[in-house]
Amino acid sequence: MAASTAGGTGWYKGRVKAVPSGDCLVVMAMSSNRPGPTPEKTVTLASLIAPRLARRGGVDEPFAWESREYLRKLCIGKEITFRVEYAVPSIGREFGSVYLGDKNVAMLVVSEGWAKVREQGQQKGEASPFLAELLRLEEQAKQQGLGRWSKVPGAAEAAIRNLPPSAIGDPGNLDAMGLLAANKGRPMQGIVEQVRDGSTVRVYLLPDFQFVQVFVAGIQAPSMGRRAAVETVVETELTSDEQNGDVSAEPRAPLTSAQRLTASSAASAEVAPDPFGAEAKYFTEVRCLHRDVRIVLEGVDKFSNLIGSVYYPDGETAKDLALELVENGLAKYVEWSANMMEDDAKRRLKAAELQAKKTRLRIWTNYVPPATNSKAIRDQNFTGKVVEVVSGDCIIVADDSVPYGSPLAERRVNLSSIRCPKMGNPRRDEKPAAYAREAREFLRTRLIGKQVNVQMEYARKVTMADGATATTAPADSRVMDFGSVFLMSPVKGDGDDATAVAPSTAGTQQPGLNVAELVVGRGFGTVIRHRDFEERSNYYDTLLAAESRAISGKKGIHSAKDPPVMHITDLTTSSAKKARDFLPFLHRSRRIPAVVEYVLSGHRFKLLIPKETCSIAFSFSGVRCPGRDEPYSDEAIALMRRKIMQRDVEIEVETVDRTGTFLGSLWESRTNMAVTLLEAGLAKLQTSFGADRIADAHLLEQAEQSAKRQKLKVRSDLGELC
């Protein structure tokens, strides 16, 4: 099974995979040239007899558990050197000498009193070459009252475990729900006694020795096949604890003819193991079998099966068996049992499975990803200023690298992997969904005019109704670009909703406050559950964590409270008479706070008046910009979008015209925006301009004269001709 340590000596090296009893080891090869599990050999310590552990429904011999535990803790997982001294073909067993480093394991066992020495087997030569020393050590242990030779009154009786009925194959012997209720989320110490398959282990729960079967939560390893029930019984009688105690010298009773006939006929009904089933079982065995593990119960299924997470030791750390199996392509993610787990654990398993699928590892060797309508965007990161918040999950950013005023300067960015309530469509009489306005307002107050870093991640074809599709005709669909947006400067009060620097799925660091994380963390959006191989945010795990916090905190859309209701009177779609009737309300205050909802032209806007809960059409009094399709019209619109789009402004209303548009002055940060247009040569004072009626009239005249002197835009020779 492994290379000999010296030519012709018969000594081999191996690693202890299991310790079935106090005198028996299962040794696996250090390496193998063959695919799949490495070869292994069962070696019983020559000339030793350890106390026998109980079989199902039976009773331990005194000190049987302590004997097994001594050898297990001494050898499990360790590299040993061994040699087969003799074999007993009638029972199919091999007996040998084993060294742990330079220590003879049999001598260590005997010297501690955990096994007795058999002087001679039934046949000549069936004895350890170290028999004389073993006998001396046994006598010494007897004199000292060590181990099974204890002279303490009642020691033998106390060394017999009080085993509760096994729950394996008989769920009635276990109150699964009671066990879960008492231990939910709390690590339980155990020792894995058997591995049924890669994701199913049979464990002694300590200290009560309740023998249970645990299905590893969140995953399923390939099956080891299926046998007929009768054959399983026969096999159990053949294999259960047969390595223990005096059986090492005496053969078991042979099967009856009926049993052999039954086993033979059942063989034809066997179902072969799934591909990689043996590898998955071996993977779990070499890490968990006869190891001290921690079991965290996650739930119980409808058949009273225990579902739990298994953690095994790896040096000074503990590893998650489920995660290791999935990462190595030896198990698949299972949603129904994963739903019993914490969200972070679920995300790790799902991400590990996705990576295994991408690399086509083991069980995913022939995996073909389903068709997807998303495509990755590479090397399209940029910085810019936010000029518009379309909705809670969509913004428009002016790219710093594109010349000011260019049609390509503004880029629409949909936030990757999140979905916010829809804003509706007034033209189709669709009202905003619950929390849609709040989501947009949340972003507006934090992003408008701010510098951001944008990492474009993927593009996706969607229907015009905003539903993802892979086969829609070109005329009925459009391509949307998605990315992660980071606010370069922190926003006061948002510390609880996002992490300034957090690791991403790709292992990189976030360059600032993740805007999508802010939105989801405040309960204004949900994280999209992407299909496998569908492109997603590089910071997907961070978004899921934010969503979990929002759900726990019952924020926004996750709240049980009724959503806030906001009734806005839209005077832009009403009659001119209704607008005129509203004029006195806007005259009550000299300057009125407003928000610019849309830039309709360089001098005409749609404004929201929060105090009056109405929207109005508003135009600069006495100032006109080029109309649509006229020279410099687009520049005027671009300037106003950059300066005041969705900004908090102040207005002073003078009057309302015959179309229902309110006329007056508008200030942003105490700057009269009509002056800004005139200074840039993107507007003219109208001939009907009345200096006595308009605020800052002298500033408007000065701005226009300055543009004339410099012959800017509409005040250039070409502009004057238009």
XYZ file of C-alpha atoms in Angstrom:
722
model
C 0.000 0.000 0.000
C 2.953 2.340 0.452
C 6.614 2.409 -0.290
C 8.753 0.331 2.023
C 11.031 2.287 4.323
C 13.881 -0.047 3.527
C 14.250 -2.585 0.783
C 12.943 -6.013 1.761
C 12.391 -5.181 5.447
C 8.605 -5.301 5.260
C 8.234 -1.998 7.116
C 5.799 0.512 5.638
C 4.735 4.037 6.362
C 1.140 5.166 6.563
C -1.261 7.485 8.305
C -3.838 6.349 10.845
C -7.296 6.914 9.406
C -9.377 5.197 12.091
C -9.098 3.464 15.466
C -11.984 0.966 15.759
C -10.868 -0.448 19.126
C -8.085 -0.410 21.677
C -5.966 -2.868 19.684
C -6.775 -2.072 16.049
C -5.819 0.638 13.547
C -6.954 1.440 10.009
C -3.897 2.719 8.144
C -4.003 4.500 4.797
C -1.172 4.975 2.345
C 0.713 8.263 2.425
C 0.151 8.651 -1.313
C -1.148 6.763 -4.305
C -0.676 6.799 -8.052
C -4.265 5.715 -8.558
C -7.185 8.154 -8.740
C -9.678 8.118 -5.908
C -9.162 7.086 -2.280
C -5.722 5.818 -1.298
C -5.285 2.120 -0.388
C -5.718 1.233 3.265
C -5.057 -1.699 5.569
C -6.497 -2.780 8.904
C -3.760 -3.767 11.349
C -4.411 -5.364 14.741
C -1.618 -5.011 17.284
C 0.081 -8.395 17.435
C -0.403 -10.468 20.613
C -2.765 -7.917 22.212
C -6.398 -8.242 23.243
C -8.220 -5.060 24.178
C -11.600 -5.021 25.930
C -14.498 -5.253 23.478
C -16.754 -2.306 22.794
C -20.491 -2.937 22.842
C -22.251 -3.909 19.676
C -25.701 -2.500 18.948
C -27.868 -3.113 21.991
C -24.997 -4.720 23.895
C -22.736 -3.716 26.764
C -19.074 -2.705 26.840
C -16.522 -4.915 28.469
C -14.969 -2.997 31.382
C -12.494 -0.330 30.237
C -13.275 -0.916 26.539
C -14.008 2.770 25.876
C -10.978 4.016 27.815
C -8.792 1.529 25.938
C -10.057 2.689 22.550
C -9.772 6.347 23.552
C -6.159 5.936 24.618
C -5.173 4.443 21.273
C -7.345 6.905 19.322
C -5.883 9.991 20.938
C -2.401 8.526 20.608
C -2.543 7.672 16.920
C -5.442 9.197 14.975
C -4.194 11.232 12.025
C -0.558 10.486 12.878
C 2.118 9.080 10.609
C 3.229 5.614 11.709
C 5.575 2.838 10.619
C 4.227 -0.713 10.666
C 4.968 -4.278 9.659
C 2.616 -7.237 9.339
C 3.927 -10.037 11.566
C 1.325 -12.698 10.804
C -2.160 -13.174 9.387
C -5.122 -15.364 10.312
C -6.839 -16.200 7.010
C -9.871 -17.751 8.690
C -10.949 -14.351 9.996
C -9.258 -12.266 7.301
C -7.158 -10.322 9.789
C -3.546 -9.147 9.785
C -1.550 -8.581 12.955
C 1.491 -6.392 13.148
C 3.927 -4.179 14.965
C 3.350 -0.421 14.854
C 5.719 2.420 15.668
C 4.780 6.011 16.364
C 8.092 7.766 15.869
C 10.487 5.582 17.836
C 7.805 4.317 20.242
C 6.316 0.838 19.943
C 2.555 1.417 20.103
C 1.742 -2.025 21.518
C 4.209 -1.471 24.345
C 2.659 1.915 25.112
C -0.822 0.375 25.258
C 0.234 -2.510 27.486
C 2.336 -0.334 29.789
C -0.752 1.823 30.496
C -2.831 -1.270 31.227
C -5.269 -0.899 28.337
C -4.794 -4.375 26.809
C -3.756 -7.829 27.898
C -1.098 -9.908 26.199
C -1.834 -13.184 24.443
C 1.235 -15.403 24.755
C 0.677 -17.543 21.659
C -1.861 -17.821 18.855
C -3.493 -21.015 17.669
C -0.707 -21.577 15.174
C 2.992 -21.478 15.811
C 4.491 -18.120 14.949
C 1.295 -16.184 15.641
C 2.964 -13.897 18.156
C 4.635 -10.526 18.320
C 8.432 -10.523 18.037
C 8.308 -8.257 21.121
C 6.264 -10.766 23.143
C 8.737 -11.053 26.018
C 8.857 -7.284 26.539
C 5.077 -7.057 26.262
C 4.659 -9.686 28.977
C 7.081 -7.800 31.228
C 5.206 -4.534 30.718
C 1.875 -6.262 31.375
C 3.121 -7.618 34.681
C 4.398 -4.172 35.607
C 1.003 -2.595 34.795
C -0.770 -5.244 36.877
C 1.430 -4.524 39.864
C 0.787 -0.779 39.530
C -2.965 -1.269 39.041
C -3.042 0.650 35.766
C -5.915 0.731 33.302
C -7.911 -2.472 33.180
C -5.812 -3.800 36.055
C -7.133 -1.153 38.447
C -7.431 -2.310 42.057
C -9.889 0.421 43.026
C -13.155 -1.133 44.247
C -15.938 -0.662 41.706
C -13.548 0.624 39.017
C -14.509 -2.093 36.528
C -18.230 -1.415 36.900
C -17.670 2.347 36.590
C -15.692 1.780 33.383
C -18.738 0.424 31.536
C -20.610 3.064 29.567
C -24.320 3.477 30.177
C -25.358 3.628 26.550
C -28.786 5.034 25.638
C -30.611 3.218 22.823
C -29.120 4.008 19.429
C -31.097 6.393 17.245
C -29.564 4.947 14.070
C -32.358 3.266 12.133
C -34.808 3.818 14.983
C -35.812 7.501 15.292
C -38.140 6.585 18.138
C -35.105 6.296 20.404
C -34.382 10.009 20.085
C -36.398 13.146 20.838
C -34.925 15.056 17.904
C -36.969 18.211 18.464
C -36.141 18.228 22.159
C -32.447 17.816 21.415
C -32.625 20.669 18.896
C -34.506 22.960 21.271
C -31.948 22.374 24.015
C -28.911 22.831 21.789
C -29.921 25.031 18.816
C -26.873 27.002 17.673
C -24.750 25.684 20.552
C -21.684 23.566 19.705
C -21.955 19.977 20.925
C -18.893 17.814 21.406
C -18.870 14.493 19.622
C -16.795 11.732 18.087
C -17.556 10.517 14.572
C -17.872 6.736 14.660
C -18.989 6.095 11.082
C -19.189 7.977 7.797
C -22.145 6.848 5.699
C -21.300 9.157 2.825
C -19.546 12.463 2.362
C -22.352 14.477 3.947
C -23.743 12.028 6.515
C -21.938 11.058 9.726
C -22.823 8.916 12.721
C -21.690 10.464 15.944
C -21.452 9.793 19.650
C -22.682 12.984 21.311
C -20.720 13.503 24.500
C -20.914 13.117 27.403
C -24.103 11.016 27.183
C -22.988 8.760 24.296
C -26.197 9.331 22.375
C -25.488 7.669 19.009
C -27.090 9.757 16.255
C -26.913 10.274 12.534
C -26.296 13.847 11.404
C -26.923 15.113 7.890
C -24.555 17.979 7.121
C -26.597 21.150 6.690
C -26.670 23.002 3.396
C -25.071 20.346 1.211
C -25.446 16.917 -0.316
C -22.523 14.720 -1.311
C -22.813 12.081 -4.056
C -24.574 8.921 -2.928
C -22.648 5.797 -2.010
C -25.314 3.698 -3.657
C -28.169 1.702 -2.235
C -28.554 -1.877 -1.074
C -31.578 -4.020 -0.320
C -32.673 -3.922 3.323
C -31.947 -7.627 3.950
C -28.426 -7.289 2.647
C -27.849 -4.299 4.881
C -28.740 -6.393 7.929
C -26.369 -9.146 6.851
C -23.595 -6.665 6.229
C -24.146 -5.053 9.640
C -23.706 -8.389 11.327
C -20.513 -8.853 9.362
C -18.928 -5.492 10.051
C -20.227 -3.974 13.276
C -17.315 -3.532 15.675
C -15.735 -6.775 14.521
C -12.222 -5.498 15.219
C -12.758 -5.332 18.962
C -11.516 -7.533 21.768
C -11.159 -11.286 21.805
C -12.529 -11.675 18.311
C -8.957 -11.072 17.202
C -8.203 -14.671 18.049
C -11.534 -16.375 17.393
C -13.408 -16.449 14.084
C -17.038 -15.280 13.944
C -19.746 -17.834 13.301
C -20.172 -18.386 9.553
C -23.282 -17.169 7.750
C -26.083 -19.663 7.260
C -26.917 -20.840 3.757
C -30.105 -18.786 3.830
C -28.175 -15.655 4.744
C -25.670 -16.230 1.965
C -28.432 -16.854 -0.552
C -30.233 -13.692 0.530
C -27.051 -11.635 0.324
C -26.262 -13.074 -3.109
C -29.700 -12.270 -4.523
C -29.649 -8.795 -2.988
C -26.390 -8.007 -4.741
C -28.216 -7.800 -8.048
C -30.437 -5.076 -6.568
C -27.540 -2.845 -5.618
C -27.335 0.689 -6.952
C -23.784 1.726 -7.751
C -22.297 4.785 -6.042
C -22.627 8.105 -7.821
C -19.508 9.499 -9.506
C -17.160 10.870 -6.850
C -19.273 9.268 -4.106
C -16.321 7.237 -2.836
C -14.031 10.277 -3.040
C -16.468 12.394 -1.013
C -16.806 9.707 1.644
C -13.037 9.316 1.822
C -12.614 13.095 2.083
C -14.888 13.149 5.130
C -13.359 10.027 6.660
C -9.773 11.271 6.634
C -10.874 14.509 8.326
C -13.616 13.388 10.687
C -13.652 9.642 11.301
C -12.799 8.944 14.955
C -11.981 12.634 15.409
C -13.261 15.015 18.052
C -15.744 17.245 16.252
C -18.182 20.011 17.091
C -21.767 19.567 15.955
C -24.020 22.611 15.687
C -27.605 21.506 15.204
C -29.417 23.676 12.653
C -32.755 21.909 12.389
C -34.785 18.717 12.087
C -36.539 17.513 8.941
C -40.008 15.957 8.720
C -38.543 12.497 9.290
C -36.893 13.614 12.567
C -33.442 13.524 10.985
C -30.902 15.825 12.606
C -29.506 18.518 10.316
C -26.329 20.165 11.540
C -23.011 21.795 10.780
C -19.879 19.749 11.452
C -16.568 21.332 12.424
C -13.410 19.228 12.518
C -9.954 20.122 13.887
C -7.178 21.187 11.544
C -4.171 22.123 13.623
C -5.155 24.990 15.886
C -8.238 25.876 13.851
C -11.629 24.308 13.205
C -12.866 23.829 9.652
C -16.392 23.651 8.314
C -16.894 20.241 6.699
C -19.712 21.471 4.448
C -17.658 24.354 3.097
C -14.609 22.150 2.510
C -16.623 19.555 0.597
C -18.256 22.180 -1.609
C -14.985 24.025 -2.244
C -13.404 20.760 -3.375
C -16.234 19.912 -5.753
C -17.423 16.968 -3.658
C -20.854 18.241 -2.643
C -23.556 20.512 -3.962
C -25.432 23.300 -2.239
C -28.923 22.295 -1.055
C -31.347 25.145 -0.505
C -33.864 23.488 1.828
C -31.376 22.589 4.545
C -29.234 25.683 3.946
C -32.286 27.744 4.906
C -31.827 26.453 8.457
C -28.396 28.098 8.646
C -27.176 31.621 9.315
C -27.149 33.887 6.264
C -23.356 34.268 6.269
C -22.866 30.487 6.229
C -25.357 30.135 3.365
C -23.564 32.792 1.341
C -20.202 31.099 1.830
C -21.571 27.760 0.651
C -23.280 29.279 -2.387
C -20.169 31.226 -3.361
C -18.024 28.107 -2.952
C -20.344 26.089 -5.191
C -20.299 28.795 -7.850
C -16.501 28.802 -7.850
C -16.394 24.995 -8.087
C -18.784 25.151 -11.037
C -16.672 27.787 -12.761
C -13.566 25.608 -12.471
C -15.584 22.446 -13.296
C -14.181 20.702 -10.254
C -14.953 17.008 -9.725
C -18.750 16.589 -9.616
C -19.003 19.652 -11.855
C -16.611 18.257 -14.496
C -19.328 18.120 -17.149
C -21.306 21.085 -15.877
C -22.719 23.350 -18.578
C -23.932 26.706 -17.242
C -27.428 27.784 -18.302
C -27.834 30.548 -20.848
C -27.762 33.993 -19.296
C -28.745 37.415 -20.567
C -25.959 39.194 -18.688
C -22.450 39.894 -19.907
C -19.470 41.118 -17.925
C -18.142 44.629 -18.539
C -14.363 44.865 -18.319
C -12.103 47.872 -17.723
C -14.829 50.520 -17.722
C -14.261 52.185 -14.366
C -14.553 55.963 -14.160
C -15.059 58.857 -11.782
C -17.612 61.600 -12.130
C -20.269 63.766 -10.547
C -23.820 62.587 -9.925
C -26.233 64.796 -11.872
C -29.476 62.845 -11.465
C -31.031 60.145 -9.303
C -33.556 58.366 -11.508
C -34.680 55.941 -8.804
C -33.336 54.170 -5.757
C -31.288 51.842 -7.976
C -30.402 54.067 -10.951
C -28.341 57.254 -11.220
C -26.810 59.385 -13.972
C -23.158 60.345 -13.613
C -21.229 62.964 -15.602
C -17.958 61.274 -16.600
C -14.945 63.414 -15.672
C -12.996 62.145 -18.687
C -15.562 63.348 -21.255
C -15.593 67.038 -22.284
C -18.169 69.174 -20.525
C -21.359 69.528 -22.537
C -20.716 66.458 -24.700
C -23.734 64.172 -25.231
C -21.527 61.295 -24.030
C -20.659 62.988 -20.747
C -23.664 61.645 -18.859
C -23.756 57.890 -18.230
C -26.706 55.992 -16.802
C -25.584 53.530 -14.119
C -27.907 50.916 -12.655
C -26.738 49.686 -9.266
C -25.569 46.076 -9.555
C -27.528 43.246 -7.940
C -30.191 45.306 -6.174
C -33.786 46.186 -6.945
C -35.725 49.135 -5.524
C -39.447 49.942 -5.703
C -40.391 51.311 -9.120
C -41.084 55.003 -9.617
C -44.015 54.333 -11.933
C -44.818 56.218 -15.117
C -47.130 59.262 -15.040
C -47.687 58.998 -18.800
C -49.187 55.544 -18.279
C -50.882 56.657 -15.053
C -48.598 54.369 -13.024
C -48.107 55.600 -9.482
C -44.843 55.111 -7.560
C -44.641 51.890 -5.557
C -44.404 52.013 -1.777
C -41.076 53.498 -0.655
C -40.085 54.378 -4.248
C -40.078 58.131 -3.543
C -38.292 57.581 -0.233
C -35.589 55.488 -1.910
C -34.970 58.130 -4.560
C -35.008 60.949 -2.022
C -32.576 59.010 0.180
C -30.071 58.895 -2.683
C -30.787 62.424 -3.901
C -29.874 64.020 -0.595
C -26.633 62.038 -0.445
C -25.412 61.889 -4.036
C -26.499 64.884 -6.091
C -23.457 66.942 -7.027
C -21.108 64.535 -5.241
C -17.998 62.947 -6.716
C -18.271 59.163 -7.090
C -16.149 56.253 -8.241
C -17.981 53.909 -10.626
C -16.963 50.311 -11.328
C -18.972 48.976 -14.270
C -19.583 45.242 -13.855
C -22.092 43.809 -16.323
C -24.662 44.566 -18.997
C -28.008 42.828 -19.234
C -30.704 42.717 -21.875
C -34.120 43.481 -20.428
C -37.604 43.936 -21.795
C -39.055 47.406 -21.965
C -41.206 46.356 -19.009
C -37.955 45.889 -17.066
C -38.158 42.121 -16.992
C -35.046 40.118 -17.768
C -35.130 38.119 -20.977
C -32.708 36.234 -23.133
C -34.778 35.850 -26.279
C -36.734 39.081 -26.698
C -36.698 40.683 -30.123
C -34.334 43.668 -30.394
C -37.197 46.113 -30.917
C -38.769 45.072 -27.592
C -35.661 45.134 -25.431
C -32.755 47.298 -24.402
C -29.380 46.782 -22.810
C -28.823 48.153 -19.322
C -25.385 48.713 -17.795
C -24.854 47.816 -14.152
C -22.084 48.804 -11.788
C -21.054 49.501 -8.214
C -20.924 53.159 -7.189
C -18.812 54.461 -4.331
C -19.170 57.792 -2.598
C -15.696 59.203 -2.144
C -16.557 61.414 0.836
C -18.486 59.927 3.774
C -22.028 61.071 4.453
C -22.777 62.020 8.028
C -25.181 59.620 9.697
C -24.637 56.688 7.348
C -22.072 54.849 9.438
C -24.540 52.151 10.448
C -25.679 51.395 6.917
C -22.430 50.767 5.065
C -18.834 49.971 5.695
C -16.322 52.416 4.304
C -13.876 49.655 3.521
C -15.155 46.102 3.287
C -13.948 43.008 1.441
C -15.744 42.071 -1.743
C -16.622 38.739 -3.269
C -13.588 39.108 -5.512
C -11.322 39.755 -2.537
C -10.684 43.426 -3.360
C -11.346 46.432 -1.149
C -14.143 48.954 -1.583
C -12.815 52.412 -2.501
C -15.489 54.256 -0.525
C -19.059 54.027 0.727
C -20.931 51.490 -1.382
C -24.098 53.265 -2.538
C -26.012 50.028 -3.146
C -25.113 48.890 0.353
C -26.432 52.186 1.735
C -29.746 51.724 -0.073
C -30.226 48.089 0.932
C -29.072 48.741 4.499
C -31.788 51.382 4.942
C -34.452 48.978 3.703
C -35.075 50.778 0.412
C -34.085 47.859 -1.809
C -33.609 44.098 -1.974
C -30.732 42.003 -3.259
C -31.384 40.112 -6.482
C -31.004 36.334 -6.159
C -28.979 35.695 -9.289
C -28.924 32.390 -11.069
C -25.661 30.484 -11.173
C -23.183 32.016 -13.603
C -25.269 35.171 -13.887
C -23.052 38.222 -13.555
C -23.421 40.066 -10.276
C -21.919 42.761 -8.103
C -18.330 42.187 -7.061
C -19.563 43.133 -3.599
C -22.503 40.727 -3.536
C -21.774 39.274 -0.094
C -21.619 42.775 1.363
C -25.032 43.550 -0.107
C -26.529 40.365 1.325
C -25.137 41.232 4.746
C -26.677 44.713 4.520
C -30.012 43.193 3.555
C -29.870 40.881 6.568
C -29.298 43.870 8.836
C -32.227 45.728 7.285
C -34.529 42.727 7.692
C -33.461 42.255 11.310
C -33.970 45.952 11.974
C -37.335 45.944 10.155
C -36.305 48.944 8.110
C -38.117 50.423 5.125
C -39.802 47.824 2.961
C -39.128 45.198 5.647
C -41.179 47.123 8.206
C -44.566 45.911 9.359
C -45.786 49.514 9.393
C -47.853 50.986 6.591
C -45.636 52.776 4.040
C -45.692 56.575 4.125
C -48.196 58.173 1.764
C -47.332 61.381 -0.084
C -49.944 63.083 -2.259
C -48.388 65.488 -4.764
C -50.554 67.854 -6.795
C -48.985 68.010 -10.249
C -49.840 71.427 -11.664
C -47.792 70.736 -14.806
C -50.583 68.504 -16.098
C -53.434 70.652 -14.789
C -55.182 73.530 -16.501
C -53.703 77.022 -16.585
C -56.655 78.199 -14.471
C -55.726 75.808 -11.665
C -52.146 77.098 -11.795
C -53.404 80.694 -11.561
C -55.583 79.729 -8.604
C -52.474 78.390 -6.868
C -50.476 81.610 -7.351
C -51.602 83.267 -4.080
C -50.205 80.334 -2.083
C -46.782 80.859 -3.689
C -46.937 84.590 -3.004
C -47.342 84.112 0.743
C -43.579 83.742 1.238
C -40.970 85.786 -0.564
C -38.562 82.893 -1.132
C -39.825 79.331 -1.242
C -37.709 76.150 -0.876
C -38.007 73.852 -3.896
C -36.373 70.852 -5.551
C -35.593 70.776 -9.274
C -37.224 67.594 -10.570
C -36.472 68.027 -14.288
C -34.598 70.405 -16.564
C -37.001 70.862 -19.476
C -34.835 73.445 -21.260
C -32.079 75.835 -20.314
C -34.564 78.238 -18.721
C -37.605 76.030 -17.971
C -37.898 73.444 -15.193
C -40.258 71.231 -13.263
C -40.029 72.004 -9.541
C -41.346 70.233 -6.460
C -42.579 72.582 -3.720
C -42.467 70.348 -0.593
C -44.222 72.878 1.640
C -47.225 73.055 -0.700
C -46.947 69.366 -1.808
C -47.214 70.350 -5.450
C -45.149 70.273 -8.632
C -45.042 73.301 -10.927
C -43.607 74.328 -14.269
C -41.199 77.200 -13.667
C -39.321 79.527 -16.010
C -36.832 82.352 -15.486
C -38.557 85.685 -15.728
C -37.189 87.810 -18.583
C -34.548 85.272 -19.644
C -34.663 82.934 -22.632
C -32.290 80.176 -23.732
C -32.076 78.718 -27.260
C -34.984 76.425 -28.049
C -34.749 72.767 -28.980
C -32.605 72.172 -32.096
C -31.217 75.720 -31.909
C -27.458 76.258 -31.475
C -26.274 76.012 -27.867
C -29.596 74.562 -26.662
C -27.971 71.315 -25.519
C -25.172 73.217 -23.785
C -27.680 75.292 -21.845
C -29.539 72.163 -20.754
C -26.256 70.419 -19.817
C -25.181 73.411 -17.738
C -28.445 73.530 -15.818
C -28.457 69.773 -15.289
C -24.945 69.990 -13.890
C -25.758 73.007 -11.712
C -29.288 72.524 -10.376
C -30.777 69.155 -11.410
C -32.414 67.662 -8.285
C -30.742 70.288 -6.105
C -32.383 72.075 -3.214
C -33.078 75.606 -4.490
C -35.041 78.701 -3.578
C -37.487 80.463 -5.864
C -39.338 83.749 -5.923
C -42.509 83.646 -8.024
C -43.691 86.802 -9.791
C -46.581 85.632 -11.890
C -47.972 82.798 -14.013
C -48.276 82.925 -17.808
C -51.194 81.877 -19.964
C -49.875 78.254 -20.236
C -49.738 77.775 -16.467
C -45.954 78.196 -16.170
C -44.835 80.167 -13.143
C -42.296 82.933 -13.794
C -39.681 84.166 -11.365
C -36.114 83.860 -10.087
C -34.232 80.792 -8.846
C -31.205 80.544 -6.562
C -28.936 77.594 -5.800
C -26.530 78.181 -2.904
C -27.406 81.898 -3.095
C -26.430 82.052 -6.769
C -29.020 83.368 -9.212
C -28.982 80.713 -11.930
C -30.236 83.092 -14.625
C -27.054 85.084 -14.045
C -25.036 81.889 -14.548
C -26.714 81.273 -17.919
C -26.227 84.843 -19.101
C -22.556 84.901 -18.046
C -21.947 81.715 -20.036
C -23.523 83.244 -23.140
C -26.258 80.616 -23.122
C -29.238 82.958 -22.665
C -30.547 86.400 -23.576
C -32.631 88.936 -21.744
C -35.995 89.280 -23.423
C -37.024 92.639 -24.907
C -39.940 92.739 -22.503
C -37.495 92.547 -19.621
C -38.719 94.767 -16.784
C -35.917 95.632 -14.416
C -38.356 96.893 -11.823
C -40.118 93.528 -11.523
C -37.241 91.032 -11.345
C -34.966 90.287 -8.405
C -31.260 90.837 -9.093
C -32.127 92.679 -12.314
C -28.887 94.639 -12.253
C -26.902 91.391 -11.975
C -28.695 89.982 -15.008
C -27.825 93.050 -17.073
C -24.186 92.928 -15.982
C -23.958 89.224 -16.867
C -25.401 89.788 -20.343
C -23.045 92.696 -21.031
C -20.077 90.543 -19.967
C -21.080 87.799 -22.439
C -21.532 90.374 -25.199
C -18.064 91.794 -24.644
C -16.534 88.320 -24.811
C -18.824 87.278 -27.693
C -19.719 84.048 -25.901
C -22.030 81.470 -27.470
C -25.340 83.170 -28.337
C -23.560 86.537 -28.117
C -20.998 85.534 -30.711
C -21.384 86.704 -34.328
C -22.929 83.338 -35.248
C -25.205 83.394 -32.247
C -26.484 86.885 -32.985
C -27.490 85.785 -36.490
C -29.606 82.907 -35.185
